[in-house]
Coordinates of C-alpha atoms and ligand atoms in Angstrom, one line a residue:
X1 CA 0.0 0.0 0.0
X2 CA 1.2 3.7 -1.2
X3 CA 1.4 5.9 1.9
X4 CA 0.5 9.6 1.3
X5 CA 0.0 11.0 5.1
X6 CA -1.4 13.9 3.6
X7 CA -3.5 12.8 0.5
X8 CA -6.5 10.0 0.7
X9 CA -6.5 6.5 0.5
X10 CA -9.6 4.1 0.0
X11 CA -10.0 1.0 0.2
X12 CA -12.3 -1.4 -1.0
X13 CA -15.2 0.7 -0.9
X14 CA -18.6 -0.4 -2.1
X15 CA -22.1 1.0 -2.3
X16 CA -25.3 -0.4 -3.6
X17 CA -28.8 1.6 -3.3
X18 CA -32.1 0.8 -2.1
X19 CA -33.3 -0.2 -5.4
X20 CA -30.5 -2.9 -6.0
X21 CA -28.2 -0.8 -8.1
X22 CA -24.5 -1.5 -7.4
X23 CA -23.1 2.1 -7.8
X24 CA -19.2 0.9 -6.4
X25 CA -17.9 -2.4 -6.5
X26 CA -15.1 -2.7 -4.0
X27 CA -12.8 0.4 -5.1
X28 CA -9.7 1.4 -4.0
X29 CA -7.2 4.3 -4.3
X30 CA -4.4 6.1 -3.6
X31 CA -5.4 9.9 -3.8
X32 CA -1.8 11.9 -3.6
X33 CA -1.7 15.7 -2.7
X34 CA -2.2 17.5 -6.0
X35 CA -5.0 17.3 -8.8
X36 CA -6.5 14.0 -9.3
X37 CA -9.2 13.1 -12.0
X38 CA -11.5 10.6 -11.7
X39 CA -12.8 10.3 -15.0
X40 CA -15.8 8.3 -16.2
X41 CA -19.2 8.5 -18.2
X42 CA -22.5 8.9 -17.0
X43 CA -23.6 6.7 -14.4
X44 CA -20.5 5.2 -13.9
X45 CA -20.3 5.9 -10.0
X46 CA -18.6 9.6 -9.8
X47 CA -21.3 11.4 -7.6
X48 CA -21.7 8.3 -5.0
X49 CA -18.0 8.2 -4.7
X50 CA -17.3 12.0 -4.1
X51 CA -20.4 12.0 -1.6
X52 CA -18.8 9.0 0.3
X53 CA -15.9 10.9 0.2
X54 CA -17.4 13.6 1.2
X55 CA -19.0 12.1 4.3
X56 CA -22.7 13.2 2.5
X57 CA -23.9 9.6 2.3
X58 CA -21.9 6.3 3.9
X59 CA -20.6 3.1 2.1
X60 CA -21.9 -0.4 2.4
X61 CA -18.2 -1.7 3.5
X62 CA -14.6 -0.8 3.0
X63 CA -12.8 2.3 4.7
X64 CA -11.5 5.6 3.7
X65 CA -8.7 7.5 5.0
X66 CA -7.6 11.3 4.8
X67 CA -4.3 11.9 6.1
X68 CA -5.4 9.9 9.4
X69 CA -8.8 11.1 9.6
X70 CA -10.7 7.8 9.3
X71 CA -13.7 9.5 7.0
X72 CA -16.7 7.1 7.5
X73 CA -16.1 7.5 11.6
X74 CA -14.8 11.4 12.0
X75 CA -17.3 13.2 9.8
X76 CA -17.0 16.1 11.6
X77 CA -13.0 16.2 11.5
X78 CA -14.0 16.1 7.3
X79 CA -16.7 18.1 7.0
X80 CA -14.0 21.0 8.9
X81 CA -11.6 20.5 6.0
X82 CA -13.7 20.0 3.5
X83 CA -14.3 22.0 0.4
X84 CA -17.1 20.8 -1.6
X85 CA -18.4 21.8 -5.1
X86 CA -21.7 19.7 -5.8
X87 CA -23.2 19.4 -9.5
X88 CA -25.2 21.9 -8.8
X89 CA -26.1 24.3 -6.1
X90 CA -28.3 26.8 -5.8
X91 CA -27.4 30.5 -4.6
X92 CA -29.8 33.1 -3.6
X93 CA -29.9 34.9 -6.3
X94 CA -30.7 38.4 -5.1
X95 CA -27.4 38.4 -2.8
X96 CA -24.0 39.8 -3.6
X97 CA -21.5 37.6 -4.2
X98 CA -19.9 39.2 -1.3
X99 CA -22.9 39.5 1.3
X100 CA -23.2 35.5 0.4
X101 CA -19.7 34.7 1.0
X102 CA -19.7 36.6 4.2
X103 CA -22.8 34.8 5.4
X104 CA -21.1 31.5 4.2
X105 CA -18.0 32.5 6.4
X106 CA -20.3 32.4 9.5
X107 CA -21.0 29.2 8.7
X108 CA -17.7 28.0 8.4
X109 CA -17.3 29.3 11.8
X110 CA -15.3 32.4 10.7
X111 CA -16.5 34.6 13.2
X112 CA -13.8 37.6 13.5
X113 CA -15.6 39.9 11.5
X114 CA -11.7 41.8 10.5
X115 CA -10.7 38.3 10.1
X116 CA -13.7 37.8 7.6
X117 CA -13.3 40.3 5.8
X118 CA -9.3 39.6 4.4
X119 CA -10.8 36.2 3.8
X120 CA -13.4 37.0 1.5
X121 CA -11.7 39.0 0.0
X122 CA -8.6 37.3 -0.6
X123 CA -11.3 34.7 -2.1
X124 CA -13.2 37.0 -4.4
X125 CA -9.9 37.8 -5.9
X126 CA -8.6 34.6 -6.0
X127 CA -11.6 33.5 -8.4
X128 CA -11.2 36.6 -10.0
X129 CA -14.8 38.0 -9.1
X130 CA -13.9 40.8 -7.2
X131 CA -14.6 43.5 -9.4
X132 CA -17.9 41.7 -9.2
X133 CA -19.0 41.6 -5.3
X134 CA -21.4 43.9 -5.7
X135 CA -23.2 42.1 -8.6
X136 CA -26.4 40.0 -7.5
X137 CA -25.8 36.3 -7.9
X138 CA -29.0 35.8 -10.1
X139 CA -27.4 38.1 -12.6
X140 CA -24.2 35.9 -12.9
X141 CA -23.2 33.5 -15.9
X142 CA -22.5 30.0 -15.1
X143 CA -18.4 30.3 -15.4
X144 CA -18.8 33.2 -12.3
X145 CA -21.4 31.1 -10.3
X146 CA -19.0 28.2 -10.7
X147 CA -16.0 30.4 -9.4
X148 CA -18.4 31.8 -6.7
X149 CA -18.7 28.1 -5.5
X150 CA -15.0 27.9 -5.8
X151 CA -14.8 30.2 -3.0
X152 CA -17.2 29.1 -0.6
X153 CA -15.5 25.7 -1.2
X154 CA -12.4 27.4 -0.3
X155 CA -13.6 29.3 2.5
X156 CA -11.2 27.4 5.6
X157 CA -8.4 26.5 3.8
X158 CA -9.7 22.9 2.9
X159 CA -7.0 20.1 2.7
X160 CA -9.6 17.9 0.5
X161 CA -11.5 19.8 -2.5
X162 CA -14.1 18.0 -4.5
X163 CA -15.1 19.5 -7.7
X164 CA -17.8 17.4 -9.6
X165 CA -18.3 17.4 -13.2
X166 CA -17.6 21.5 -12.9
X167 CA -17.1 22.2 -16.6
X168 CA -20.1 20.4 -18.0
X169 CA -22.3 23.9 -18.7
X170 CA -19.5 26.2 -19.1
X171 CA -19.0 27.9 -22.8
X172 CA -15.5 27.7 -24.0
X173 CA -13.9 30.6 -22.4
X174 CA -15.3 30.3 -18.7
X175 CA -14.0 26.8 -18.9
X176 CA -10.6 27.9 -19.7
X177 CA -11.1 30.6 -16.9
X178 CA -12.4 28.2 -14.3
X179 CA -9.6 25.3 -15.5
X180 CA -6.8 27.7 -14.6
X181 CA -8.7 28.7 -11.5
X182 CA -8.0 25.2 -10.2
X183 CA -5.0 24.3 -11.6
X184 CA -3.4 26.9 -8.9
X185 CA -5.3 25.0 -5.8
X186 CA -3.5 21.7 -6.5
X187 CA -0.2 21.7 -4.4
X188 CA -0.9 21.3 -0.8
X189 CA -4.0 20.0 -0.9
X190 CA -6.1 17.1 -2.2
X191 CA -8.1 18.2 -5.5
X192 CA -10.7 15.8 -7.1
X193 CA -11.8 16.6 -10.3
X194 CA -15.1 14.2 -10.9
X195 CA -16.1 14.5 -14.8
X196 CA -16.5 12.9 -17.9
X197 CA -14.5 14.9 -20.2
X198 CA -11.1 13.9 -20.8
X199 CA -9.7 17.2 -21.7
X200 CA -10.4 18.5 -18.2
X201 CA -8.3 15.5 -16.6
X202 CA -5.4 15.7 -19.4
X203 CA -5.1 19.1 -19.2
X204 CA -4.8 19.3 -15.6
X205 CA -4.5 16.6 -13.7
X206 CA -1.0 14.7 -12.7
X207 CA -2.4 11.5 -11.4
X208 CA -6.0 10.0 -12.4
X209 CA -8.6 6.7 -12.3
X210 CA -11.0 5.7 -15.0
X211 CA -14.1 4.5 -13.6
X212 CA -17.1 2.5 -14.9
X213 CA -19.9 0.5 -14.0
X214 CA -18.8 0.8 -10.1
X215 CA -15.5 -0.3 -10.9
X216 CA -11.8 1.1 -11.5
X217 CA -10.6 0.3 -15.0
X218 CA -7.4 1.9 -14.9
X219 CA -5.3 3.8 -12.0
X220 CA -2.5 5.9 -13.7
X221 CA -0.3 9.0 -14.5
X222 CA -2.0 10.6 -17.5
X223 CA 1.3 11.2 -19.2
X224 CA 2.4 7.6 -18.7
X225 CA -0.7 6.0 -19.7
X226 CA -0.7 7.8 -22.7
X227 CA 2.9 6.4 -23.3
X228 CA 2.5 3.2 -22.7
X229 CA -0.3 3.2 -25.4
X230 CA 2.4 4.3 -28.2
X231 CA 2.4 2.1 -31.1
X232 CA -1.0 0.4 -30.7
X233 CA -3.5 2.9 -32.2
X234 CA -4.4 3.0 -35.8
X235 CA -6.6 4.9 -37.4
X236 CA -8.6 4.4 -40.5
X237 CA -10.9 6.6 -42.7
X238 CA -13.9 5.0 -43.5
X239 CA -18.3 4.3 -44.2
X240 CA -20.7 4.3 -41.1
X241 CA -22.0 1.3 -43.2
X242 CA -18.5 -0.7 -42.7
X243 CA -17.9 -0.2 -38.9
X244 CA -19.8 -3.5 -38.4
X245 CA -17.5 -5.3 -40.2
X246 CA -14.4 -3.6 -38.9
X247 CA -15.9 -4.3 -35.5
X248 CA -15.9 -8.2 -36.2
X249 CA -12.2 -7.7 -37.0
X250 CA -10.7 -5.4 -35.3
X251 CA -11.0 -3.8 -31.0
X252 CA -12.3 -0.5 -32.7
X253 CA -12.2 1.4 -29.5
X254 CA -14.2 4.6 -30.8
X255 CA -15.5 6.1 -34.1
X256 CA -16.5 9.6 -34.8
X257 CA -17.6 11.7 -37.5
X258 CA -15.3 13.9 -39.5
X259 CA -16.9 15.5 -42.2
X260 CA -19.2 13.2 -43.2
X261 CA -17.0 10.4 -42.6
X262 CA -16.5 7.7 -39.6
X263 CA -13.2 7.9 -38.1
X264 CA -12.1 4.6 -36.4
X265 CA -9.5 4.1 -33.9
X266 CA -8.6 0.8 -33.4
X267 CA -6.4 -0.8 -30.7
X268 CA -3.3 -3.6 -31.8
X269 CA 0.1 -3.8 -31.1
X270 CA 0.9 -4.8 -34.7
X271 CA -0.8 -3.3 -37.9
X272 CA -4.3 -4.2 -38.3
X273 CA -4.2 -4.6 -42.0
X274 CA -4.4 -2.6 -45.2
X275 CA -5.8 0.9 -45.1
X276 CA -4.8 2.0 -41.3
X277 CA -2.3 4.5 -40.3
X278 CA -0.4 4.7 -37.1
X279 CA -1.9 7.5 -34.5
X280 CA 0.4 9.6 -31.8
X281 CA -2.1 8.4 -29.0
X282 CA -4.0 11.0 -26.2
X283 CA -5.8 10.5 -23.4
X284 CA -8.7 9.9 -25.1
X285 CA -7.3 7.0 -26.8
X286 CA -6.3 5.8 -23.1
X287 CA -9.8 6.4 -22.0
X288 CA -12.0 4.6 -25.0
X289 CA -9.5 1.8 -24.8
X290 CA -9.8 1.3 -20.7
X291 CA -14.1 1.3 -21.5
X292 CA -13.1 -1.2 -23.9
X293 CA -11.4 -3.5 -22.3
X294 CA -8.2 -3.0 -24.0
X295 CA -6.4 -1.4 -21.2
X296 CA -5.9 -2.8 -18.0
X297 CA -3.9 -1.5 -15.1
X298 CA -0.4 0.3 -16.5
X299 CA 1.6 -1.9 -14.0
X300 CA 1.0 -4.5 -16.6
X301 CA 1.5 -2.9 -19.6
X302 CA 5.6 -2.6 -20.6
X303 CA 6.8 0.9 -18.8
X304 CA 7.5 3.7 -20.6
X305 CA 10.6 5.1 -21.1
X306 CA 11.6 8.6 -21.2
X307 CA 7.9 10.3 -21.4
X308 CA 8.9 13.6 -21.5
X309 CA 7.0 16.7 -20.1
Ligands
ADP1 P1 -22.0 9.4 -12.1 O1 -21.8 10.5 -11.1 O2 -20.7 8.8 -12.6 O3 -22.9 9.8 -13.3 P2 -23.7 8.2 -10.1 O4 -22.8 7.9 -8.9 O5 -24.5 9.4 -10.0 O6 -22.7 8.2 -11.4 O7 -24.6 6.9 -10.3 C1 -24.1 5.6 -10.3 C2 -25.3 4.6 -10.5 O8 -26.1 4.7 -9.3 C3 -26.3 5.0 -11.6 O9 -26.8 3.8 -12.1 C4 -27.3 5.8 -10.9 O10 -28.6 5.7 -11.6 C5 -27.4 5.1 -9.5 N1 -27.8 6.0 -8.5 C6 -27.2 7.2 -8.1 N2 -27.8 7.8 -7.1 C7 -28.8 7.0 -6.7 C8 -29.8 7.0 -5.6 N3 -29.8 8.0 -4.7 N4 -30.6 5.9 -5.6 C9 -30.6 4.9 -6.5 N5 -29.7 4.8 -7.5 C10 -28.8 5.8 -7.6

Protein backbone atom coordinates (compact mmCIF):
# COMPACT_ATOMS: atom_id res chain seq x y z
CA UNK A 1 0.00 0.00 0.00
CA UNK A 2 1.18 3.73 -1.17
CA UNK A 3 1.40 5.87 1.89
CA UNK A 4 0.51 9.59 1.31
CA UNK A 5 -0.02 10.96 5.11
CA UNK A 6 -1.41 13.85 3.59
CA UNK A 7 -3.49 12.79 0.46
CA UNK A 8 -6.54 10.01 0.70
CA UNK A 9 -6.52 6.55 0.48
CA UNK A 10 -9.58 4.15 0.01
CA UNK A 11 -9.99 0.97 0.17
CA UNK A 12 -12.32 -1.37 -1.01
CA UNK A 13 -15.22 0.66 -0.86
CA UNK A 14 -18.63 -0.38 -2.10
CA UNK A 15 -22.10 0.95 -2.32
CA UNK A 16 -25.32 -0.38 -3.57
CA UNK A 17 -28.84 1.57 -3.35
CA UNK A 18 -32.10 0.84 -2.08
CA UNK A 19 -33.33 -0.18 -5.39
CA UNK A 20 -30.47 -2.90 -5.96
CA UNK A 21 -28.24 -0.79 -8.05
CA UNK A 22 -24.52 -1.47 -7.41
CA UNK A 23 -23.05 2.09 -7.84
CA UNK A 24 -19.24 0.88 -6.39
CA UNK A 25 -17.94 -2.40 -6.48
CA UNK A 26 -15.11 -2.69 -3.98
CA UNK A 27 -12.82 0.35 -5.06
CA UNK A 28 -9.74 1.35 -4.05
CA UNK A 29 -7.20 4.27 -4.34
CA UNK A 30 -4.42 6.11 -3.59
CA UNK A 31 -5.41 9.94 -3.78
CA UNK A 32 -1.83 11.94 -3.59
CA UNK A 33 -1.71 15.72 -2.75
CA UNK A 34 -2.18 17.51 -6.02
CA UNK A 35 -4.97 17.26 -8.79
CA UNK A 36 -6.47 14.04 -9.30
CA UNK A 37 -9.20 13.15 -12.00
CA UNK A 38 -11.53 10.58 -11.68
CA UNK A 39 -12.84 10.33 -14.97
CA UNK A 40 -15.83 8.33 -16.19
CA UNK A 41 -19.21 8.54 -18.22
CA UNK A 42 -22.54 8.88 -17.03
CA UNK A 43 -23.62 6.67 -14.43
CA UNK A 44 -20.47 5.22 -13.85
CA UNK A 45 -20.29 5.92 -9.96
CA UNK A 46 -18.59 9.60 -9.83
CA UNK A 47 -21.32 11.35 -7.60
CA UNK A 48 -21.68 8.35 -5.01
CA UNK A 49 -18.02 8.22 -4.72
CA UNK A 50 -17.31 11.97 -4.14
CA UNK A 51 -20.37 12.03 -1.57
CA UNK A 52 -18.80 9.01 0.29
CA UNK A 53 -15.85 10.86 0.21
CA UNK A 54 -17.45 13.57 1.19
CA UNK A 55 -18.96 12.10 4.31
CA UNK A 56 -22.73 13.15 2.53
CA UNK A 57 -23.88 9.61 2.30
CA UNK A 58 -21.88 6.29 3.87
CA UNK A 59 -20.60 3.13 2.09
CA UNK A 60 -21.92 -0.41 2.44
CA UNK A 61 -18.20 -1.74 3.50
CA UNK A 62 -14.59 -0.83 3.02
CA UNK A 63 -12.85 2.34 4.72
CA UNK A 64 -11.45 5.56 3.66
CA UNK A 65 -8.67 7.48 5.04
CA UNK A 66 -7.57 11.26 4.76
CA UNK A 67 -4.29 11.94 6.06
CA UNK A 68 -5.41 9.89 9.35
CA UNK A 69 -8.85 11.12 9.56
CA UNK A 70 -10.74 7.78 9.32
CA UNK A 71 -13.67 9.46 7.03
CA UNK A 72 -16.72 7.15 7.52
CA UNK A 73 -16.08 7.49 11.58
CA UNK A 74 -14.79 11.42 12.02
CA UNK A 75 -17.31 13.18 9.80
CA UNK A 76 -17.02 16.12 11.60
CA UNK A 77 -13.02 16.16 11.47
CA UNK A 78 -13.96 16.06 7.33
CA UNK A 79 -16.68 18.09 6.98
CA UNK A 80 -14.01 20.97 8.94
CA UNK A 81 -11.57 20.50 6.02
CA UNK A 82 -13.72 20.02 3.47
CA UNK A 83 -14.34 21.98 0.37
CA UNK A 84 -17.06 20.80 -1.62
CA UNK A 85 -18.39 21.83 -5.09
CA UNK A 86 -21.73 19.70 -5.84
CA UNK A 87 -23.23 19.44 -9.45
CA UNK A 88 -25.19 21.86 -8.83
CA UNK A 89 -26.08 24.27 -6.14
CA UNK A 90 -28.33 26.83 -5.82
CA UNK A 91 -27.40 30.51 -4.61
CA UNK A 92 -29.76 33.08 -3.58
CA UNK A 93 -29.87 34.90 -6.30
CA UNK A 94 -30.68 38.43 -5.08
CA UNK A 95 -27.42 38.39 -2.77
CA UNK A 96 -23.98 39.81 -3.65
CA UNK A 97 -21.54 37.56 -4.21
CA UNK A 98 -19.88 39.21 -1.33
CA UNK A 99 -22.89 39.54 1.34
CA UNK A 100 -23.20 35.55 0.39
CA UNK A 101 -19.67 34.73 1.03
CA UNK A 102 -19.67 36.63 4.16
CA UNK A 103 -22.83 34.78 5.40
CA UNK A 104 -21.10 31.46 4.15
CA UNK A 105 -18.01 32.51 6.38
CA UNK A 106 -20.25 32.37 9.50
CA UNK A 107 -20.96 29.21 8.67
CA UNK A 108 -17.69 27.97 8.36
CA UNK A 109 -17.29 29.30 11.83
CA UNK A 110 -15.30 32.43 10.71
CA UNK A 111 -16.46 34.62 13.20
CA UNK A 112 -13.83 37.63 13.50
CA UNK A 113 -15.57 39.90 11.49
CA UNK A 114 -11.66 41.76 10.52
CA UNK A 115 -10.66 38.30 10.07
CA UNK A 116 -13.67 37.78 7.58
CA UNK A 117 -13.33 40.32 5.85
CA UNK A 118 -9.32 39.63 4.45
CA UNK A 119 -10.85 36.20 3.78
CA UNK A 120 -13.42 37.04 1.50
CA UNK A 121 -11.69 39.04 0.04
CA UNK A 122 -8.55 37.28 -0.57
CA UNK A 123 -11.34 34.71 -2.11
CA UNK A 124 -13.17 37.05 -4.41
CA UNK A 125 -9.87 37.84 -5.90
CA UNK A 126 -8.56 34.60 -6.02
CA UNK A 127 -11.57 33.50 -8.37
CA UNK A 128 -11.22 36.60 -10.01
CA UNK A 129 -14.79 38.02 -9.09
CA UNK A 130 -13.93 40.79 -7.23
CA UNK A 131 -14.60 43.50 -9.36
CA UNK A 132 -17.92 41.75 -9.19
CA UNK A 133 -18.97 41.55 -5.34
CA UNK A 134 -21.43 43.90 -5.67
CA UNK A 135 -23.21 42.14 -8.62
CA UNK A 136 -26.43 39.99 -7.47
CA UNK A 137 -25.75 36.27 -7.92
CA UNK A 138 -29.01 35.80 -10.14
CA UNK A 139 -27.37 38.07 -12.64
CA UNK A 140 -24.23 35.88 -12.91
CA UNK A 141 -23.21 33.46 -15.91
CA UNK A 142 -22.53 29.98 -15.05
CA UNK A 143 -18.43 30.31 -15.35
CA UNK A 144 -18.79 33.21 -12.27
CA UNK A 145 -21.40 31.10 -10.35
CA UNK A 146 -18.96 28.22 -10.68
CA UNK A 147 -16.05 30.42 -9.41
CA UNK A 148 -18.40 31.75 -6.70
CA UNK A 149 -18.70 28.06 -5.50
CA UNK A 150 -15.03 27.88 -5.81
CA UNK A 151 -14.81 30.22 -3.03
CA UNK A 152 -17.18 29.12 -0.65
CA UNK A 153 -15.52 25.71 -1.18
CA UNK A 154 -12.38 27.38 -0.29
CA UNK A 155 -13.58 29.27 2.51
CA UNK A 156 -11.21 27.37 5.60
CA UNK A 157 -8.38 26.50 3.77
CA UNK A 158 -9.74 22.90 2.90
CA UNK A 159 -7.01 20.15 2.69
CA UNK A 160 -9.62 17.92 0.50
CA UNK A 161 -11.50 19.83 -2.55
CA UNK A 162 -14.07 17.95 -4.47
CA UNK A 163 -15.13 19.53 -7.73
CA UNK A 164 -17.80 17.39 -9.61
CA UNK A 165 -18.32 17.38 -13.16
CA UNK A 166 -17.56 21.47 -12.90
CA UNK A 167 -17.10 22.22 -16.55
CA UNK A 168 -20.15 20.43 -18.04
CA UNK A 169 -22.27 23.90 -18.74
CA UNK A 170 -19.52 26.19 -19.13
CA UNK A 171 -19.02 27.87 -22.76
CA UNK A 172 -15.47 27.71 -23.96
CA UNK A 173 -13.86 30.65 -22.43
CA UNK A 174 -15.32 30.27 -18.66
CA UNK A 175 -14.02 26.79 -18.87
CA UNK A 176 -10.62 27.87 -19.70
CA UNK A 177 -11.08 30.64 -16.88
CA UNK A 178 -12.42 28.21 -14.27
CA UNK A 179 -9.59 25.28 -15.51
CA UNK A 180 -6.80 27.75 -14.57
CA UNK A 181 -8.65 28.72 -11.47
CA UNK A 182 -8.03 25.19 -10.16
CA UNK A 183 -4.95 24.30 -11.61
CA UNK A 184 -3.41 26.94 -8.90
CA UNK A 185 -5.27 25.04 -5.82
CA UNK A 186 -3.50 21.75 -6.52
CA UNK A 187 -0.24 21.67 -4.39
CA UNK A 188 -0.88 21.32 -0.79
CA UNK A 189 -3.98 19.96 -0.91
CA UNK A 190 -6.10 17.09 -2.19
CA UNK A 191 -8.12 18.24 -5.48
CA UNK A 192 -10.74 15.83 -7.07
CA UNK A 193 -11.77 16.55 -10.27
CA UNK A 194 -15.12 14.21 -10.91
CA UNK A 195 -16.09 14.49 -14.81
CA UNK A 196 -16.46 12.95 -17.95
CA UNK A 197 -14.50 14.88 -20.17
CA UNK A 198 -11.11 13.90 -20.76
CA UNK A 199 -9.73 17.23 -21.70
CA UNK A 200 -10.42 18.48 -18.24
CA UNK A 201 -8.31 15.54 -16.60
CA UNK A 202 -5.35 15.73 -19.44
CA UNK A 203 -5.12 19.13 -19.23
CA UNK A 204 -4.83 19.33 -15.61
CA UNK A 205 -4.46 16.64 -13.65
CA UNK A 206 -0.97 14.75 -12.67
CA UNK A 207 -2.42 11.46 -11.42
CA UNK A 208 -5.96 10.00 -12.44
CA UNK A 209 -8.58 6.66 -12.34
CA UNK A 210 -11.01 5.70 -15.04
CA UNK A 211 -14.05 4.52 -13.62
CA UNK A 212 -17.09 2.49 -14.95
CA UNK A 213 -19.93 0.52 -14.01
CA UNK A 214 -18.79 0.79 -10.10
CA UNK A 215 -15.51 -0.25 -10.89
CA UNK A 216 -11.75 1.14 -11.48
CA UNK A 217 -10.65 0.27 -14.97
CA UNK A 218 -7.45 1.89 -14.91
CA UNK A 219 -5.33 3.78 -11.99
CA UNK A 220 -2.54 5.87 -13.72
CA UNK A 221 -0.27 9.04 -14.49
CA UNK A 222 -2.00 10.64 -17.45
CA UNK A 223 1.30 11.24 -19.19
CA UNK A 224 2.39 7.63 -18.66
CA UNK A 225 -0.74 6.04 -19.65
CA UNK A 226 -0.74 7.79 -22.70
CA UNK A 227 2.89 6.44 -23.26
CA UNK A 228 2.47 3.22 -22.70
CA UNK A 229 -0.32 3.16 -25.44
CA UNK A 230 2.44 4.26 -28.16
CA UNK A 231 2.42 2.11 -31.13
CA UNK A 232 -0.99 0.39 -30.66
CA UNK A 233 -3.49 2.94 -32.20
CA UNK A 234 -4.42 3.02 -35.75
CA UNK A 235 -6.64 4.86 -37.38
CA UNK A 236 -8.61 4.36 -40.47
CA UNK A 237 -10.94 6.60 -42.66
CA UNK A 238 -13.91 4.96 -43.53
CA UNK A 239 -18.26 4.30 -44.22
CA UNK A 240 -20.67 4.26 -41.11
CA UNK A 241 -21.96 1.30 -43.17
CA UNK A 242 -18.47 -0.67 -42.74
CA UNK A 243 -17.88 -0.23 -38.93
CA UNK A 244 -19.81 -3.48 -38.38
CA UNK A 245 -17.53 -5.35 -40.24
CA UNK A 246 -14.45 -3.57 -38.89
CA UNK A 247 -15.87 -4.32 -35.51
CA UNK A 248 -15.88 -8.15 -36.23
CA UNK A 249 -12.24 -7.66 -37.01
CA UNK A 250 -10.69 -5.37 -35.27
CA UNK A 251 -11.02 -3.78 -31.04
CA UNK A 252 -12.30 -0.51 -32.69
CA UNK A 253 -12.22 1.39 -29.48
CA UNK A 254 -14.16 4.58 -30.84
CA UNK A 255 -15.48 6.10 -34.07
CA UNK A 256 -16.52 9.63 -34.79
CA UNK A 257 -17.63 11.69 -37.48
CA UNK A 258 -15.35 13.89 -39.46
CA UNK A 259 -16.94 15.49 -42.16
CA UNK A 260 -19.19 13.22 -43.16
CA UNK A 261 -16.99 10.35 -42.59
CA UNK A 262 -16.53 7.73 -39.58
CA UNK A 263 -13.16 7.88 -38.07
CA UNK A 264 -12.12 4.60 -36.43
CA UNK A 265 -9.55 4.10 -33.93
CA UNK A 266 -8.55 0.76 -33.36
CA UNK A 267 -6.39 -0.80 -30.68
CA UNK A 268 -3.33 -3.61 -31.79
CA UNK A 269 0.10 -3.78 -31.13
CA UNK A 270 0.88 -4.76 -34.70
CA UNK A 271 -0.83 -3.30 -37.89
CA UNK A 272 -4.26 -4.17 -38.26
CA UNK A 273 -4.19 -4.58 -41.98
CA UNK A 274 -4.42 -2.58 -45.22
CA UNK A 275 -5.80 0.90 -45.14
CA UNK A 276 -4.81 1.95 -41.31
CA UNK A 277 -2.34 4.49 -40.34
CA UNK A 278 -0.43 4.72 -37.09
CA UNK A 279 -1.93 7.54 -34.46
CA UNK A 280 0.37 9.58 -31.75
CA UNK A 281 -2.10 8.43 -29.03
CA UNK A 282 -3.97 10.97 -26.23
CA UNK A 283 -5.76 10.55 -23.42
CA UNK A 284 -8.74 9.93 -25.05
CA UNK A 285 -7.32 7.02 -26.82
CA UNK A 286 -6.34 5.80 -23.09
CA UNK A 287 -9.81 6.40 -21.99
CA UNK A 288 -11.98 4.62 -24.99
CA UNK A 289 -9.54 1.85 -24.81
CA UNK A 290 -9.84 1.32 -20.67
CA UNK A 291 -14.15 1.30 -21.47
CA UNK A 292 -13.09 -1.19 -23.94
CA UNK A 293 -11.37 -3.52 -22.25
CA UNK A 294 -8.16 -2.99 -23.99
CA UNK A 295 -6.37 -1.42 -21.24
CA UNK A 296 -5.91 -2.81 -18.01
CA UNK A 297 -3.94 -1.52 -15.07
CA UNK A 298 -0.45 0.27 -16.48
CA UNK A 299 1.56 -1.94 -14.03
CA UNK A 300 1.00 -4.51 -16.65
CA UNK A 301 1.51 -2.89 -19.56
CA UNK A 302 5.62 -2.60 -20.62
CA UNK A 303 6.81 0.90 -18.76
CA UNK A 304 7.48 3.68 -20.58
CA UNK A 305 10.56 5.08 -21.09
CA UNK A 306 11.59 8.56 -21.19
CA UNK A 307 7.95 10.34 -21.37
CA UNK A 308 8.92 13.65 -21.51
CA UNK A 309 7.01 16.67 -20.13
P1 LIG B 1 -22.00 9.41 -12.12
O1 LIG B 1 -21.77 10.50 -11.14
O2 LIG B 1 -20.73 8.79 -12.62
O3 LIG B 1 -22.90 9.82 -13.26
P2 LIG B 1 -23.67 8.18 -10.05
O4 LIG B 1 -22.83 7.90 -8.87
O5 LIG B 1 -24.54 9.39 -10.03
O6 LIG B 1 -22.75 8.19 -11.37
O7 LIG B 1 -24.60 6.93 -10.34
C1 LIG B 1 -24.11 5.58 -10.35
C2 LIG B 1 -25.31 4.63 -10.46
O8 LIG B 1 -26.07 4.70 -9.26
C3 LIG B 1 -26.26 4.98 -11.59
O9 LIG B 1 -26.77 3.77 -12.10
C4 LIG B 1 -27.33 5.77 -10.89
O10 LIG B 1 -28.56 5.66 -11.57
C5 LIG B 1 -27.40 5.11 -9.54
N1 LIG B 1 -27.79 6.05 -8.46
C6 LIG B 1 -27.18 7.22 -8.12
N2 LIG B 1 -27.77 7.79 -7.06
C7 LIG B 1 -28.77 6.96 -6.69
C8 LIG B 1 -29.75 6.97 -5.64
N3 LIG B 1 -29.81 7.96 -4.75
N4 LIG B 1 -30.63 5.93 -5.59
C9 LIG B 1 -30.58 4.94 -6.48
N5 LIG B 1 -29.68 4.84 -7.48
C10 LIG B 1 -28.80 5.84 -7.60
Amino acid sequence: MGTHPLGLIIRNVSKRYANGVQALYNISLDIPLGMYGLLGPNGAGKSTLMRTIATLQEPDGGQLFLGDIDVVNQKEAVRQTLGYLPQEFGVYPKASAEELLDYFAVLKGITNRAVRRETTEALLKQTNLWDKRKQKLGGFSGGMKQRFGVAVALLGNPRLLIVDEPTAGLDPAERVRFLNLLSELGENSVVILSTHIVADVSELCTNMAIINQGQILLEAEPLEAVAALKGRIWRKLTDKRALPALEQEHRVISAKLLSGRTLVHVYSPDRPGHGFEPVEPDLEDVYFSALTGCFGPVSQQPKAEGVAL
